[in-house]
Amino acid sequence: MIKKNGQLIITTPNIQNVKSKLQFLFKSEFHWFQENEFGNKGSRHIHPLYLGEIIFLLEKYNFKIDKITENRTSGYTLYYTDKDNLFKKFNYAVLNFFSDMSYRILSVFMFPKNRSLLLGDILIIKATKK
């Protein structure tokens, strides 16, 4: 339970950024919700949440949203561990390149308040209990 004026900080994968949307378009799965580059399914997230859903829940339970930001831009580190995964890793690298290029192109047309949704890999929401 959070008392009145208590602080709540939520971090969640940003499924609304360019990289995640492109991955969903081409692979039918969001970034952070697929098996990782080593074939491990245990470390992925279970249920994606849109920012609108989080805002709705926070307001429903009497929280005032103080700030919405992101941790960093989307990125991908390419590790070559074996030949079988080389093609898969190449696909991730290409996807990352095009999502970064798309962001640079789209950011010209976006309002600054949408920067976190378009750019951030992880959303960080700070809220206060009313």
mmCIF file of N, CA and C in Angstrom:
data_model
loop_
_atom_site.group_PDB
_atom_site.id
_atom_site.type_symbol
_atom_site.label_atom_id
_atom_site.label_comp_id
_atom_site.label_asym_id
_atom_site.label_seq_id
_atom_site.Cartn_x
_atom_site.Cartn_y
_atom_site.Cartn_z
ATOM 1 N N MET A 1 0.845 -1.180 0.000
ATOM 2 C CA MET A 1 0.000 0.000 0.000
ATOM 3 C C MET A 1 0.891 1.244 0.000
ATOM 4 N N ILE A 2 0.501 2.182 -0.787
ATOM 5 C CA ILE A 2 1.212 3.456 -0.850
ATOM 6 C C ILE A 2 0.341 4.503 -0.182
ATOM 7 N N LYS A 3 0.920 5.211 0.776
ATOM 8 C CA LYS A 3 0.184 6.243 1.500
ATOM 9 C C LYS A 3 -0.012 7.474 0.631
ATOM 10 N N LYS A 4 -0.888 8.364 1.075
ATOM 11 C CA LYS A 4 -1.122 9.625 0.379
ATOM 12 C C LYS A 4 0.207 10.368 0.232
ATOM 13 N N ASN A 5 0.450 10.932 -0.934
ATOM 14 C CA ASN A 5 1.689 11.624 -1.316
ATOM 15 C C ASN A 5 2.889 10.682 -1.460
ATOM 16 N N GLY A 6 2.650 9.375 -1.379
ATOM 17 C CA GLY A 6 3.725 8.413 -1.603
ATOM 18 C C GLY A 6 4.088 8.345 -3.080
ATOM 19 N N GLN A 7 5.321 7.981 -3.348
ATOM 20 C CA GLN A 7 5.835 7.933 -4.720
ATOM 21 C C GLN A 7 5.788 6.505 -5.269
ATOM 22 N N LEU A 8 5.484 6.394 -6.556
ATOM 23 C CA LEU A 8 5.486 5.123 -7.262
ATOM 24 C C LEU A 8 6.298 5.302 -8.537
ATOM 25 N N ILE A 9 7.234 4.402 -8.778
ATOM 26 C CA ILE A 9 8.016 4.436 -10.012
ATOM 27 C C ILE A 9 7.798 3.105 -10.730
ATOM 28 N N ILE A 10 7.366 3.204 -11.982
ATOM 29 C CA ILE A 10 7.096 2.026 -12.804
ATOM 30 C C ILE A 10 8.062 2.028 -13.979
ATOM 31 N N THR A 11 8.669 0.887 -14.247
ATOM 32 C CA THR A 11 9.465 0.728 -15.467
ATOM 33 C C THR A 11 8.868 -0.437 -16.244
ATOM 34 N N THR A 12 8.756 -0.257 -17.542
ATOM 35 C CA THR A 12 8.180 -1.287 -18.392
ATOM 36 C C THR A 12 8.748 -1.167 -19.797
ATOM 37 N N PRO A 13 8.872 -2.274 -20.514
ATOM 38 C CA PRO A 13 9.340 -2.169 -21.896
ATOM 39 C C PRO A 13 8.416 -1.272 -22.716
ATOM 40 N N ASN A 14 9.002 -0.451 -23.560
ATOM 41 C CA ASN A 14 8.237 0.459 -24.407
ATOM 42 C C ASN A 14 7.887 -0.255 -25.709
ATOM 43 N N ILE A 15 6.657 -0.731 -25.797
ATOM 44 C CA ILE A 15 6.239 -1.438 -27.009
ATOM 45 C C ILE A 15 5.789 -0.471 -28.092
ATOM 46 N N GLN A 16 5.802 0.825 -27.793
ATOM 47 C CA GLN A 16 5.344 1.816 -28.760
ATOM 48 C C GLN A 16 6.490 2.529 -29.471
ATOM 49 N N ASN A 17 7.735 2.117 -29.215
ATOM 50 C CA ASN A 17 8.837 2.765 -29.931
ATOM 51 C C ASN A 17 8.965 2.179 -31.336
ATOM 52 N N VAL A 18 9.729 2.844 -32.154
ATOM 53 C CA VAL A 18 9.856 2.455 -33.559
ATOM 54 C C VAL A 18 10.403 1.037 -33.695
ATOM 55 N N LYS A 19 11.419 0.709 -32.924
ATOM 56 C CA LYS A 19 12.037 -0.619 -33.020
ATOM 57 C C LYS A 19 11.032 -1.721 -32.709
ATOM 58 N N SER A 20 10.272 -1.543 -31.637
ATOM 59 C CA SER A 20 9.311 -2.559 -31.233
ATOM 60 C C SER A 20 8.179 -2.690 -32.253
ATOM 61 N N LYS A 21 7.735 -1.558 -32.797
ATOM 62 C CA LYS A 21 6.668 -1.604 -33.804
ATOM 63 C C LYS A 21 7.132 -2.304 -35.077
ATOM 64 N N LEU A 22 8.355 -2.015 -35.509
ATOM 65 C CA LEU A 22 8.882 -2.689 -36.695
ATOM 66 C C LEU A 22 9.054 -4.186 -36.451
ATOM 67 N N GLN A 23 9.524 -4.541 -35.263
ATOM 68 C CA GLN A 23 9.695 -5.955 -34.946
ATOM 69 C C GLN A 23 8.339 -6.655 -34.936
ATOM 70 N N PHE A 24 7.317 -5.976 -34.403
ATOM 71 C CA PHE A 24 5.980 -6.567 -34.399
ATOM 72 C C PHE A 24 5.450 -6.727 -35.825
ATOM 73 N N LEU A 25 5.718 -5.735 -36.668
ATOM 74 C CA LEU A 25 5.277 -5.785 -38.059
ATOM 75 C C LEU A 25 5.883 -6.974 -38.806
ATOM 76 N N PHE A 26 7.184 -7.195 -38.614
ATOM 77 C CA PHE A 26 7.871 -8.236 -39.375
ATOM 78 C C PHE A 26 7.906 -9.602 -38.693
ATOM 79 N N LYS A 27 7.790 -9.640 -37.358
ATOM 80 C CA LYS A 27 7.952 -10.912 -36.649
ATOM 81 C C LYS A 27 6.779 -11.264 -35.745
ATOM 82 N N SER A 28 5.767 -10.408 -35.677
ATOM 83 C CA SER A 28 4.575 -10.625 -34.840
ATOM 84 C C SER A 28 4.906 -10.760 -33.359
ATOM 85 N N GLU A 29 5.938 -10.068 -32.910
ATOM 86 C CA GLU A 29 6.285 -10.042 -31.489
ATOM 87 C C GLU A 29 6.976 -8.718 -31.185
ATOM 88 N N PHE A 30 6.720 -8.206 -29.984
ATOM 89 C CA PHE A 30 7.340 -6.955 -29.563
ATOM 90 C C PHE A 30 8.755 -7.203 -29.052
ATOM 91 N N HIS A 31 9.582 -6.160 -29.147
ATOM 92 C CA HIS A 31 10.913 -6.213 -28.551
ATOM 93 C C HIS A 31 10.750 -6.407 -27.047
ATOM 94 N N TRP A 32 11.560 -7.205 -26.429
ATOM 95 C CA TRP A 32 11.547 -7.601 -25.015
ATOM 96 C C TRP A 32 10.551 -8.725 -24.736
ATOM 97 N N PHE A 33 9.779 -9.165 -25.736
ATOM 98 C CA PHE A 33 8.798 -10.220 -25.510
ATOM 99 C C PHE A 33 9.090 -11.455 -26.360
ATOM 100 N N GLN A 34 10.276 -11.526 -26.929
ATOM 101 C CA GLN A 34 10.675 -12.647 -27.759
ATOM 102 C C GLN A 34 11.811 -13.393 -27.064
ATOM 103 N N GLU A 35 12.150 -14.565 -27.594
ATOM 104 C CA GLU A 35 13.298 -15.270 -27.023
ATOM 105 C C GLU A 35 14.554 -14.462 -27.338
ATOM 106 N N ASN A 36 15.497 -14.470 -26.417
ATOM 107 C CA ASN A 36 16.696 -13.641 -26.604
ATOM 108 C C ASN A 36 17.663 -14.275 -27.595
ATOM 109 N N GLU A 37 18.772 -13.582 -27.852
ATOM 110 C CA GLU A 37 19.712 -14.042 -28.877
ATOM 111 C C GLU A 37 20.370 -15.380 -28.557
ATOM 112 N N PHE A 38 20.269 -15.825 -27.313
ATOM 113 C CA PHE A 38 20.859 -17.101 -26.921
ATOM 114 C C PHE A 38 19.812 -18.214 -26.853
ATOM 115 N N GLY A 39 18.593 -17.927 -27.325
ATOM 116 C CA GLY A 39 17.530 -18.924 -27.329
ATOM 117 C C GLY A 39 16.840 -19.100 -25.997
ATOM 118 N N ASN A 40 17.055 -18.194 -25.049
ATOM 119 C CA ASN A 40 16.472 -18.287 -23.718
ATOM 120 C C ASN A 40 15.112 -17.609 -23.703
ATOM 121 N N LYS A 41 14.066 -18.380 -23.430
ATOM 122 C CA LYS A 41 12.725 -17.808 -23.350
ATOM 123 C C LYS A 41 12.387 -17.360 -21.932
ATOM 124 N N GLY A 42 13.174 -17.742 -20.956
ATOM 125 C CA GLY A 42 12.860 -17.458 -19.563
ATOM 126 C C GLY A 42 13.010 -16.005 -19.162
ATOM 127 N N SER A 43 13.793 -15.231 -19.899
ATOM 128 C CA SER A 43 14.054 -13.856 -19.468
ATOM 129 C C SER A 43 13.159 -12.834 -20.157
ATOM 130 N N ARG A 44 12.232 -13.287 -20.972
ATOM 131 C CA ARG A 44 11.388 -12.329 -21.681
ATOM 132 C C ARG A 44 10.211 -11.890 -20.803
ATOM 133 N N HIS A 45 9.600 -10.794 -21.193
ATOM 134 C CA HIS A 45 8.427 -10.301 -20.475
ATOM 135 C C HIS A 45 7.197 -11.072 -20.939
ATOM 136 N N ILE A 46 6.125 -11.009 -20.156
ATOM 137 C CA ILE A 46 4.958 -11.835 -20.423
ATOM 138 C C ILE A 46 3.853 -11.071 -21.149
ATOM 139 N N HIS A 47 3.474 -9.907 -20.636
ATOM 140 C CA HIS A 47 2.319 -9.188 -21.186
ATOM 141 C C HIS A 47 2.682 -7.738 -21.497
ATOM 142 N N PRO A 48 2.571 -7.326 -22.755
ATOM 143 C CA PRO A 48 2.879 -5.930 -23.090
ATOM 144 C C PRO A 48 1.787 -4.982 -22.603
ATOM 145 N N LEU A 49 2.197 -3.804 -22.145
ATOM 146 C CA LEU A 49 1.259 -2.766 -21.718
ATOM 147 C C LEU A 49 1.525 -1.492 -22.502
ATOM 148 N N TYR A 50 0.469 -0.942 -23.074
ATOM 149 C CA TYR A 50 0.581 0.358 -23.727
ATOM 150 C C TYR A 50 0.578 1.443 -22.666
ATOM 151 N N LEU A 51 1.197 2.559 -22.972
ATOM 152 C CA LEU A 51 1.240 3.665 -22.018
ATOM 153 C C LEU A 51 -0.166 4.098 -21.626
ATOM 154 N N GLY A 52 -1.094 4.112 -22.570
ATOM 155 C CA GLY A 52 -2.481 4.492 -22.266
ATOM 156 C C GLY A 52 -3.107 3.611 -21.201
ATOM 157 N N GLU A 53 -2.798 2.317 -21.218
ATOM 158 C CA GLU A 53 -3.315 1.391 -20.208
ATOM 159 C C GLU A 53 -2.731 1.704 -18.831
ATOM 160 N N ILE A 54 -1.451 2.013 -18.800
ATOM 161 C CA ILE A 54 -0.795 2.336 -17.529
ATOM 162 C C ILE A 54 -1.378 3.619 -16.955
ATOM 163 N N ILE A 55 -1.540 4.630 -17.801
ATOM 164 C CA ILE A 55 -2.118 5.902 -17.351
ATOM 165 C C ILE A 55 -3.529 5.674 -16.815
ATOM 166 N N PHE A 56 -4.330 4.891 -17.526
ATOM 167 C CA PHE A 56 -5.693 4.586 -17.082
ATOM 168 C C PHE A 56 -5.687 3.949 -15.693
ATOM 169 N N LEU A 57 -4.837 2.944 -15.487
ATOM 170 C CA LEU A 57 -4.780 2.259 -14.194
ATOM 171 C C LEU A 57 -4.310 3.181 -13.078
ATOM 172 N N LEU A 58 -3.304 4.003 -13.369
ATOM 173 C CA LEU A 58 -2.816 4.927 -12.346
ATOM 174 C C LEU A 58 -3.901 5.920 -11.943
ATOM 175 N N GLU A 59 -4.601 6.474 -12.915
ATOM 176 C CA GLU A 59 -5.673 7.428 -12.603
ATOM 177 C C GLU A 59 -6.824 6.746 -11.872
ATOM 178 N N LYS A 60 -7.146 5.524 -12.257
ATOM 179 C CA LYS A 60 -8.223 4.770 -11.607
ATOM 180 C C LYS A 60 -7.933 4.565 -10.121
ATOM 181 N N TYR A 61 -6.654 4.350 -9.794
ATOM 182 C CA TYR A 61 -6.281 4.110 -8.399
ATOM 183 C C TYR A 61 -5.681 5.346 -7.732
ATOM 184 N N ASN A 62 -6.111 6.519 -8.187
ATOM 185 C CA ASN A 62 -5.810 7.816 -7.558
ATOM 186 C C ASN A 62 -4.329 8.173 -7.516
ATOM 187 N N PHE A 63 -3.656 8.013 -8.628
ATOM 188 C CA PHE A 63 -2.280 8.474 -8.755
ATOM 189 C C PHE A 63 -2.238 9.642 -9.724
ATOM 190 N N LYS A 64 -1.393 10.597 -9.424
ATOM 191 C CA LYS A 64 -1.126 11.716 -10.325
ATOM 192 C C LYS A 64 0.206 11.435 -10.998
ATOM 193 N N ILE A 65 0.230 11.482 -12.314
ATOM 194 C CA ILE A 65 1.464 11.210 -13.048
ATOM 195 C C ILE A 65 2.338 12.452 -13.024
ATOM 196 N N ASP A 66 3.538 12.302 -12.478
ATOM 197 C CA ASP A 66 4.474 13.420 -12.375
ATOM 198 C C ASP A 66 5.367 13.525 -13.603
ATOM 199 N N LYS A 67 5.816 12.384 -14.105
ATOM 200 C CA LYS A 67 6.776 12.418 -15.208
ATOM 201 C C LYS A 67 6.768 11.090 -15.956
ATOM 202 N N ILE A 68 6.888 11.184 -17.277
ATOM 203 C CA ILE A 68 7.059 10.002 -18.124
ATOM 204 C C ILE A 68 8.318 10.242 -18.947
ATOM 205 N N THR A 69 9.255 9.330 -18.850
ATOM 206 C CA THR A 69 10.515 9.475 -19.573
ATOM 207 C C THR A 69 10.993 8.101 -20.030
ATOM 208 N N GLU A 70 12.150 8.069 -20.670
ATOM 209 C CA GLU A 70 12.721 6.807 -21.126
ATOM 210 C C GLU A 70 14.122 6.653 -20.562
ATOM 211 N N ASN A 71 14.624 5.414 -20.554
ATOM 212 C CA ASN A 71 15.957 5.191 -20.007
ATOM 213 C C ASN A 71 17.050 5.520 -21.007
ATOM 214 N N ARG A 72 16.848 5.173 -22.269
ATOM 215 C CA ARG A 72 17.859 5.386 -23.302
ATOM 216 C C ARG A 72 17.222 5.081 -24.639
ATOM 217 N N THR A 73 17.954 5.324 -25.694
ATOM 218 C CA THR A 73 17.452 4.955 -27.008
ATOM 219 C C THR A 73 17.562 3.459 -27.201
ATOM 220 N N SER A 74 16.757 2.940 -28.089
ATOM 221 C CA SER A 74 16.814 1.516 -28.410
ATOM 222 C C SER A 74 18.155 1.199 -29.035
ATOM 223 N N GLY A 75 18.702 0.087 -28.656
ATOM 224 C CA GLY A 75 19.970 -0.332 -29.235
ATOM 225 C C GLY A 75 20.066 -1.837 -29.214
ATOM 226 N N TYR A 76 20.990 -2.365 -29.932
ATOM 227 C CA TYR A 76 21.175 -3.807 -29.940
ATOM 228 C C TYR A 76 22.652 -4.111 -30.050
ATOM 229 N N THR A 77 23.131 -4.999 -29.188
ATOM 230 C CA THR A 77 24.518 -5.428 -29.243
ATOM 231 C C THR A 77 24.576 -6.740 -30.002
ATOM 232 N N LEU A 78 25.457 -6.816 -30.947
ATOM 233 C CA LEU A 78 25.554 -7.997 -31.791
ATOM 234 C C LEU A 78 26.667 -8.910 -31.275
ATOM 235 N N TYR A 79 26.303 -10.112 -30.850
ATOM 236 C CA TYR A 79 27.280 -11.100 -30.397
ATOM 237 C C TYR A 79 27.267 -12.271 -31.372
ATOM 238 N N TYR A 80 28.431 -12.680 -31.842
ATOM 239 C CA TYR A 80 28.527 -13.833 -32.727
ATOM 240 C C TYR A 80 28.988 -15.027 -31.900
ATOM 241 N N THR A 81 28.039 -15.833 -31.415
ATOM 242 C CA THR A 81 28.399 -16.965 -30.567
ATOM 243 C C THR A 81 28.503 -18.263 -31.350
ATOM 244 N N ASP A 82 27.701 -18.417 -32.394
ATOM 245 C CA ASP A 82 27.810 -19.604 -33.236
ATOM 246 C C ASP A 82 27.245 -19.301 -34.615
ATOM 247 N N LYS A 83 27.563 -20.162 -35.569
ATOM 248 C CA LYS A 83 27.160 -19.920 -36.961
ATOM 249 C C LYS A 83 25.652 -20.044 -37.162
ATOM 250 N N ASP A 84 24.985 -20.901 -36.389
ATOM 251 C CA ASP A 84 23.543 -21.098 -36.558
ATOM 252 C C ASP A 84 22.755 -19.828 -36.253
ATOM 253 N N ASN A 85 23.233 -19.063 -35.308
ATOM 254 C CA ASN A 85 22.521 -17.852 -34.916
ATOM 255 C C ASN A 85 22.955 -16.627 -35.705
ATOM 256 N N LEU A 86 23.913 -16.773 -36.595
ATOM 257 C CA LEU A 86 24.433 -15.628 -37.336
ATOM 258 C C LEU A 86 23.339 -14.932 -38.139
ATOM 259 N N PHE A 87 22.511 -15.696 -38.844
ATOM 260 C CA PHE A 87 21.446 -15.099 -39.645
ATOM 261 C C PHE A 87 20.444 -14.373 -38.753
ATOM 262 N N LYS A 88 20.082 -14.995 -37.633
ATOM 263 C CA LYS A 88 19.150 -14.385 -36.685
ATOM 264 C C LYS A 88 19.717 -13.076 -36.143
ATOM 265 N N LYS A 89 20.973 -13.063 -35.780
ATOM 266 C CA LYS A 89 21.613 -11.863 -35.257
ATOM 267 C C LYS A 89 21.719 -10.788 -36.334
ATOM 268 N N PHE A 90 21.958 -11.200 -37.565
ATOM 269 C CA PHE A 90 21.997 -10.241 -38.666
ATOM 270 C C PHE A 90 20.630 -9.580 -38.831
ATOM 271 N N ASN A 91 19.552 -10.361 -38.726
ATOM 272 C CA ASN A 91 18.204 -9.795 -38.819
ATOM 273 C C ASN A 91 17.966 -8.763 -37.729
ATOM 274 N N TYR A 92 18.394 -9.047 -36.495
ATOM 275 C CA TYR A 92 18.254 -8.083 -35.405
ATOM 276 C C TYR A 92 19.039 -6.809 -35.706
ATOM 277 N N ALA A 93 20.243 -6.962 -36.220
ATOM 278 C CA ALA A 93 21.069 -5.791 -36.530
ATOM 279 C C ALA A 93 20.418 -4.940 -37.613
ATOM 280 N N VAL A 94 19.879 -5.582 -38.642
ATOM 281 C CA VAL A 94 19.195 -4.846 -39.717
ATOM 282 C C VAL A 94 17.959 -4.151 -39.171
ATOM 283 N N LEU A 95 17.179 -4.862 -38.358
ATOM 284 C CA LEU A 95 15.990 -4.276 -37.753
ATOM 285 C C LEU A 95 16.351 -3.067 -36.907
ATOM 286 N N ASN A 96 17.408 -3.192 -36.106
ATOM 287 C CA ASN A 96 17.842 -2.083 -35.269
ATOM 288 C C ASN A 96 18.281 -0.898 -36.117
ATOM 289 N N PHE A 97 19.024 -1.151 -37.177
ATOM 290 C CA PHE A 97 19.484 -0.070 -38.050
ATOM 291 C C PHE A 97 18.300 0.684 -38.638
ATOM 292 N N PHE A 98 17.317 -0.057 -39.170
ATOM 293 C CA PHE A 98 16.182 0.609 -39.798
ATOM 294 C C PHE A 98 15.287 1.305 -38.786
ATOM 295 N N SER A 99 15.161 0.755 -37.571
ATOM 296 C CA SER A 99 14.354 1.445 -36.565
ATOM 297 C C SER A 99 15.030 2.738 -36.142
ATOM 298 N N ASP A 100 16.356 2.733 -36.005
ATOM 299 C CA ASP A 100 17.066 3.967 -35.675
ATOM 300 C C ASP A 100 16.945 4.985 -36.799
ATOM 301 N N MET A 101 17.053 4.540 -38.044
ATOM 302 C CA MET A 101 16.894 5.449 -39.183
ATOM 303 C C MET A 101 15.466 5.988 -39.237
ATOM 304 N N SER A 102 14.484 5.118 -38.987
ATOM 305 C CA SER A 102 13.086 5.554 -38.990
ATOM 306 C C SER A 102 12.857 6.607 -37.920
ATOM 307 N N TYR A 103 13.451 6.388 -36.736
ATOM 308 C CA TYR A 103 13.295 7.382 -35.674
ATOM 309 C C TYR A 103 13.843 8.729 -36.116
ATOM 310 N N ARG A 104 15.013 8.731 -36.692
ATOM 311 C CA ARG A 104 15.618 9.997 -37.119
ATOM 312 C C ARG A 104 14.742 10.709 -38.149
ATOM 313 N N ILE A 105 14.133 9.962 -39.027
ATOM 314 C CA ILE A 105 13.256 10.565 -40.035
ATOM 315 C C ILE A 105 11.944 11.029 -39.400
ATOM 316 N N LEU A 106 11.320 10.159 -38.596
ATOM 317 C CA LEU A 106 10.030 10.487 -37.998
ATOM 318 C C LEU A 106 10.121 11.569 -36.935
ATOM 319 N N SER A 107 11.252 11.667 -36.248
ATOM 320 C CA SER A 107 11.377 12.636 -35.155
ATOM 321 C C SER A 107 11.235 14.070 -35.637
ATOM 322 N N VAL A 108 11.498 14.303 -36.914
ATOM 323 C CA VAL A 108 11.325 15.644 -37.477
ATOM 324 C C VAL A 108 9.862 16.055 -37.413
ATOM 325 N N PHE A 109 8.954 15.079 -37.522
ATOM 326 C CA PHE A 109 7.527 15.364 -37.580
ATOM 327 C C PHE A 109 6.814 15.186 -36.241
ATOM 328 N N MET A 110 7.514 14.702 -35.224
ATOM 329 C CA MET A 110 6.878 14.425 -33.935
ATOM 330 C C MET A 110 7.013 15.605 -32.988
ATOM 331 N N PHE A 111 6.025 15.762 -32.112
ATOM 332 C CA PHE A 111 6.103 16.783 -31.077
ATOM 333 C C PHE A 111 7.062 16.299 -29.991
ATOM 334 N N PRO A 112 7.766 17.211 -29.308
ATOM 335 C CA PRO A 112 8.713 16.792 -28.263
ATOM 336 C C PRO A 112 8.082 15.944 -27.164
ATOM 337 N N LYS A 113 6.797 16.158 -26.847
ATOM 338 C CA LYS A 113 6.176 15.380 -25.771
ATOM 339 C C LYS A 113 6.058 13.894 -26.127
ATOM 340 N N ASN A 114 6.163 13.548 -27.392
ATOM 341 C CA ASN A 114 6.084 12.156 -27.819
ATOM 342 C C ASN A 114 7.450 11.486 -27.902
ATOM 343 N N ARG A 115 8.495 12.188 -27.535
ATOM 344 C CA ARG A 115 9.860 11.679 -27.661
ATOM 345 C C ARG A 115 10.057 10.360 -26.908
ATOM 346 N N SER A 116 9.534 10.265 -25.689
ATOM 347 C CA SER A 116 9.711 9.051 -24.895
ATOM 348 C C SER A 116 9.080 7.842 -25.554
ATOM 349 N N LEU A 117 7.896 8.020 -26.118
ATOM 350 C CA LEU A 117 7.222 6.898 -26.763
ATOM 351 C C LEU A 117 7.944 6.444 -28.016
ATOM 352 N N LEU A 118 8.446 7.383 -28.777
ATOM 353 C CA LEU A 118 9.080 7.051 -30.042
ATOM 354 C C LEU A 118 10.500 6.537 -29.861
ATOM 355 N N LEU A 119 11.191 7.050 -28.868
ATOM 356 C CA LEU A 119 12.622 6.827 -28.724
ATOM 357 C C LEU A 119 12.991 5.808 -27.658
ATOM 358 N N GLY A 120 12.327 5.837 -26.534
ATOM 359 C CA GLY A 120 12.782 5.072 -25.377
ATOM 360 C C GLY A 120 12.644 3.574 -25.500
ATOM 361 N N ASP A 121 13.625 2.868 -24.991
ATOM 362 C CA ASP A 121 13.617 1.411 -24.944
ATOM 363 C C ASP A 121 12.773 0.931 -23.762
ATOM 364 N N ILE A 122 12.923 1.605 -22.633
ATOM 365 C CA ILE A 122 12.163 1.315 -21.422
ATOM 366 C C ILE A 122 11.477 2.606 -20.986
ATOM 367 N N LEU A 123 10.176 2.528 -20.693
ATOM 368 C CA LEU A 123 9.465 3.692 -20.171
ATOM 369 C C LEU A 123 9.617 3.744 -18.660
ATOM 370 N N ILE A 124 9.773 4.945 -18.141
ATOM 371 C CA ILE A 124 9.856 5.167 -16.698
ATOM 372 C C ILE A 124 8.752 6.152 -16.342
ATOM 373 N N ILE A 125 7.832 5.721 -15.481
ATOM 374 C CA ILE A 125 6.706 6.549 -15.092
ATOM 375 C C ILE A 125 6.809 6.818 -13.602
ATOM 376 N N LYS A 126 6.795 8.096 -13.237
ATOM 377 C CA LYS A 126 6.820 8.489 -11.828
ATOM 378 C C LYS A 126 5.455 9.070 -11.492
ATOM 379 N N ALA A 127 4.837 8.552 -10.415
ATOM 380 C CA ALA A 127 3.506 8.998 -10.024
ATOM 381 C C ALA A 127 3.442 9.195 -8.515
ATOM 382 N N THR A 128 2.489 10.040 -8.089
ATOM 383 C CA THR A 128 2.275 10.329 -6.675
ATOM 384 C C THR A 128 0.848 9.952 -6.307
ATOM 385 N N LYS A 129 0.676 9.291 -5.164
ATOM 386 C CA LYS A 129 -0.655 8.913 -4.680
ATOM 387 C C LYS A 129 -1.388 10.156 -4.211
ATOM 388 N N LYS A 130 -2.627 10.329 -4.679
ATOM 389 C CA LYS A 130 -3.447 11.493 -4.283
ATOM 390 C C LYS A 130 -4.031 11.282 -2.904
#
